[in-house]
Each structure stands twice: as structure tokens, then as C-alpha cells.
Coordinates of C-alpha atoms in Angstrom, one line a residue:
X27 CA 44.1 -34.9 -17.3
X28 CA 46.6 -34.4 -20.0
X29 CA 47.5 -37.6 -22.3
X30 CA 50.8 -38.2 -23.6
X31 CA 52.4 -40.2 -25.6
X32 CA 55.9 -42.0 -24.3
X33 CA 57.8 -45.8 -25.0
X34 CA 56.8 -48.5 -22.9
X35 CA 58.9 -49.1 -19.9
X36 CA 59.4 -52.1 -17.6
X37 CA 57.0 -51.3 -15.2
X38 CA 54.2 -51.2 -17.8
X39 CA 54.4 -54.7 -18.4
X40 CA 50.9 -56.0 -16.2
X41 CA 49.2 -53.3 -17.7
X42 CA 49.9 -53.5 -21.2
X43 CA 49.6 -57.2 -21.7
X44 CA 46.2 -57.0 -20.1
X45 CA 45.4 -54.7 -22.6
X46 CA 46.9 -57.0 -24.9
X47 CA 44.9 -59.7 -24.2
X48 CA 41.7 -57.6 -23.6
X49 CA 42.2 -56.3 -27.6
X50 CA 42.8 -59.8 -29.3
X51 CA 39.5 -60.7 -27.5
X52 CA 38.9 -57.9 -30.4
X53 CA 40.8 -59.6 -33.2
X54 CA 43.5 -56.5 -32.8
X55 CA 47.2 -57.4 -31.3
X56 CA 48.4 -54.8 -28.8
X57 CA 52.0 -56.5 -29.0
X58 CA 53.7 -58.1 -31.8
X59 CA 56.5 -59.6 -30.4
X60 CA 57.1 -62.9 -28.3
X61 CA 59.4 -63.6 -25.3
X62 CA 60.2 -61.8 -22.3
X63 CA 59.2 -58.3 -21.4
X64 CA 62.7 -57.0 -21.7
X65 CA 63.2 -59.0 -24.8
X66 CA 59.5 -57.1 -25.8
X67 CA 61.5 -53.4 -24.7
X68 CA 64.0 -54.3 -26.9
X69 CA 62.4 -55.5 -29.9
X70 CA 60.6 -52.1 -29.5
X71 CA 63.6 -49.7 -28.9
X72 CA 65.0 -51.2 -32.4
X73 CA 62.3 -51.0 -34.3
X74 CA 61.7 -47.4 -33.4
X75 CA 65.8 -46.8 -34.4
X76 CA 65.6 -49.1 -37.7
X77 CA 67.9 -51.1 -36.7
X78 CA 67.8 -55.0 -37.5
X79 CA 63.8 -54.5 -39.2
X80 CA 62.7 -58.2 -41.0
X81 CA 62.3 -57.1 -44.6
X82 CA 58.5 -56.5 -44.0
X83 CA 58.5 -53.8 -41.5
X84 CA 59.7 -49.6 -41.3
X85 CA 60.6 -47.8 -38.4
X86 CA 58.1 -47.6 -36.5
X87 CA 57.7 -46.0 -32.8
X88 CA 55.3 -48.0 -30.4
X89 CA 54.1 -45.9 -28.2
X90 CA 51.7 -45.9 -24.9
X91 CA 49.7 -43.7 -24.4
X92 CA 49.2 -42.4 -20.8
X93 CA 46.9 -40.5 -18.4
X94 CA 48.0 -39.5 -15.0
X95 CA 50.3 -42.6 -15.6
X96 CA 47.9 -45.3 -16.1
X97 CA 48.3 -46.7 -19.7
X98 CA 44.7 -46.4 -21.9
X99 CA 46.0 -47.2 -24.9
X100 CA 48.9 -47.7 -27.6
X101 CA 50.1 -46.3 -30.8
X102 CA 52.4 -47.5 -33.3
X103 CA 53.6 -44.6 -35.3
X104 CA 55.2 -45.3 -38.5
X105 CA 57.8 -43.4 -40.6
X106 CA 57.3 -44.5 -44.0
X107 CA 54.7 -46.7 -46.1
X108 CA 55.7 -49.8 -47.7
X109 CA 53.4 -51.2 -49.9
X110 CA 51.0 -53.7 -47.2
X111 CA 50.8 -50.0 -45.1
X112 CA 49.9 -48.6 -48.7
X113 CA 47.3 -50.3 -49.2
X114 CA 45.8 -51.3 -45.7
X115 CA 48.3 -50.2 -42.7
X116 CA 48.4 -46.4 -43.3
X117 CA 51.4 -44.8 -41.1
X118 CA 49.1 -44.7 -37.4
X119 CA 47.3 -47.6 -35.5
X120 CA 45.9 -46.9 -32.6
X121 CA 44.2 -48.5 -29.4
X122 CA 42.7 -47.8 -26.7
X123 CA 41.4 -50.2 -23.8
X124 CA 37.9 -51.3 -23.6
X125 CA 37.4 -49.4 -20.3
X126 CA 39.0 -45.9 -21.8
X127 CA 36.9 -45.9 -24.4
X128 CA 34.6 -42.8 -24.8
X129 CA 36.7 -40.2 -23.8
X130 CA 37.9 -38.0 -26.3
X131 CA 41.4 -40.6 -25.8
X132 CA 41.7 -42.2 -29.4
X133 CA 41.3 -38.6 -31.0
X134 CA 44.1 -37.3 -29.1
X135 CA 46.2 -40.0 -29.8
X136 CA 45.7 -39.8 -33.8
X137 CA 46.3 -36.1 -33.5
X138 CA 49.5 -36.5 -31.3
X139 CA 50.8 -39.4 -34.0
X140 CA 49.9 -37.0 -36.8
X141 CA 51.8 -34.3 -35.1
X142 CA 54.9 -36.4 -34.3
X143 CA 54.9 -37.9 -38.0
X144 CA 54.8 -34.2 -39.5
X145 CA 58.1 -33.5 -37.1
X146 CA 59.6 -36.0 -39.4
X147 CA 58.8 -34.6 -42.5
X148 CA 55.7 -36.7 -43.6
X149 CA 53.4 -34.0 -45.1
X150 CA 50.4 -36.7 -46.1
X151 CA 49.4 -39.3 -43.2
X152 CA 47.6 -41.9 -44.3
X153 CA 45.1 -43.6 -42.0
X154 CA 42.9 -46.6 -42.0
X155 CA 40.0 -48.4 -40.3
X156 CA 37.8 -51.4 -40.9
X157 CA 34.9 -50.8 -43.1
X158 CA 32.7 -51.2 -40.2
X159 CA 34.5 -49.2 -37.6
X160 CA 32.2 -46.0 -37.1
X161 CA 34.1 -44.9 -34.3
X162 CA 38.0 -45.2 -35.6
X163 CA 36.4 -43.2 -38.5
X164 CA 34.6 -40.6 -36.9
X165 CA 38.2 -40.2 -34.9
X166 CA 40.1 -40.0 -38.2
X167 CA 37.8 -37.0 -39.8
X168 CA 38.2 -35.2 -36.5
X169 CA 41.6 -35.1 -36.9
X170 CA 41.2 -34.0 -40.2
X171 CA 41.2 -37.4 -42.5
X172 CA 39.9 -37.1 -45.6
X173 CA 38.5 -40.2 -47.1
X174 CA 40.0 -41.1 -50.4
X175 CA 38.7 -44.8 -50.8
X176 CA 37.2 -48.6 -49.4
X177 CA 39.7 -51.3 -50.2
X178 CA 38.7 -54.5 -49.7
X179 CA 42.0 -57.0 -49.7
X180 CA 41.4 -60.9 -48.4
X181 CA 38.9 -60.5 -45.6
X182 CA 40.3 -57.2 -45.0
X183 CA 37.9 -53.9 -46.3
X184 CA 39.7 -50.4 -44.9
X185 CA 38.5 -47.4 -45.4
X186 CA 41.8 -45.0 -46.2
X187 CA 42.1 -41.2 -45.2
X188 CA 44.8 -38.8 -45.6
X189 CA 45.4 -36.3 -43.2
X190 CA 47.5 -33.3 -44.8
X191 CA 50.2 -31.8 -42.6
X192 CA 51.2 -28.9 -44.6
X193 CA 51.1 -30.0 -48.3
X194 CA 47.7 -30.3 -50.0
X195 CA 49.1 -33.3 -52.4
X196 CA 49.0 -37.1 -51.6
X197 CA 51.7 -39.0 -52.1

């Protein structure tokens, strides 16, 4: 079965804050915005337009990620780096749900993100993972990711890949 990548709509709401709360069981948020699920919609519709961003964030598409229409997972992909996704955001974070795990769904996700991004114009992607994340990574250098370092930042320690889209130089 084909994945793709699309926006959340209304009717995903039950299934993607399950998967919400099934990831911060995790320590990862699936959703980053409060209120209502329309209120949710919207906040996502302007953010992937630009429009109205608090002075932390880029434009960013969140995306779901969906198999013969049953969401397994989420994507956030973003358009530019500022310096936080720099150092430890990268331009793609990706999820998939604890009981889609397995199969073959995170690399396709990463390679659709890295796809969409080089549509834009972004020739470098960066990409990161927790230090201990074995399975993220092994998704990342599937799709290509080369690692250029371990940061360590706070409690935080990411290991950072770049995954070239048609230029061979890192930004």
C-alpha cells in the first residue's frame, strides 16, 4: 500500500491525538498547538503559509502521513533553518505510531520530506536524531544522510546528517 504524505483534516482528529498522546508517552509531541481541533487546522494551515510565525519558528508543513487512509505517522517539514534547527532541529522530524513501526514507513516518510524540500530549492537537508536512536538513524543513512557530527546541547545529544539533493556542499 502506497504512503503519502497530505495536511491533516478534520476528520483525523481521533486518530492523530491518539497518536499524540501514544508519542509523549515517548517524550516526543505529535502536536504543538493547544485548543480546539479547528483552532489546531488553522494554526497548521498558517504555519505551512508563513503567515503570523512567533519569532522562533519557519514555515513549516505538518504533514500526516497516510496508508490506505489510516494515519501511521506525521512529518513536519521545514523550509529553512534557524539557528535552534541548526544546531538540533534539522529541516525534517518525523513520527510514526508505536503500532506502524517496522515497516519500511519512517524511511519513506524522510525520503518523501527530502523530496518535497528539494522542490523548494533546499539542496542540503539537514537531519537529526537522538544519540541513542538506532533506528531514526539507520532511517536517515538510507535515505542517504551523511553524518557530519554528535552535538550535545542541555540534555539534548543529536546526531546531525545531511542529505544532498543535488549540490555536494553543505550550507
Amino acid at each position: 500500500m502506497p504512503l503519502t504524505l497530505r495536511p491533516p483534516r478534520s476528520h483525523d482528529e481521533t486518530a492523530l491525538l491518539r497518536m499524540h498522546d501514544q508519542l509523549a508517552e515517548d517524550g516526543f509531541a505529535l502536536l504543538q498547538h493547544d485548543g480546539t481541533w479547528d483552532q489546531v487546522l488553522a494554526a497548521v494551515r498558517r504555519e505551512s503559509l508563513g503567515v503570523d510565525l512567533p519569532p522562533d519558528r519557519v514555515r513549516c508543513d505538518f504533514l500526516v502521513a497516510d496508508v490506505d487512509g489510516v494515519p501511521v505517522g506525521r512529518v513536519s517539514v521545514r523550509h529553512e533553518l534557524n539557528a535552534y534547527l541548526h544546531e538540533i532541529g534539522g529541516h525534517v522530524g518525523y513520527a510514526v505510531a508505536p503500532e506502524h513501526r517496522r515497516r519500511g514507513y519512517a524511511t519513506e516518510m524522510l525520503r518523501q520530506s527530502v523530496a518535497l524540500l528539494a522542490a523548494g530549492g533546499v539542496e542540503q537537508v539537514l537531519v537529526t536524531c537522538d544519540g541513542d536512536n538506532a533506528g531514526s538513524a539507520a532511517v536517515i543513512e538510507a535515505c542517504g544522510g551523511v553524518l557530519e557530527d554528535v552535538r550535545t546541547r542541555g540534555d539534548e545529544t543529536k546526531r546531525r546528517y545531511w542529505i544532498a539533493t543535488g549540490s555536494d556542499e553543505r550550507p
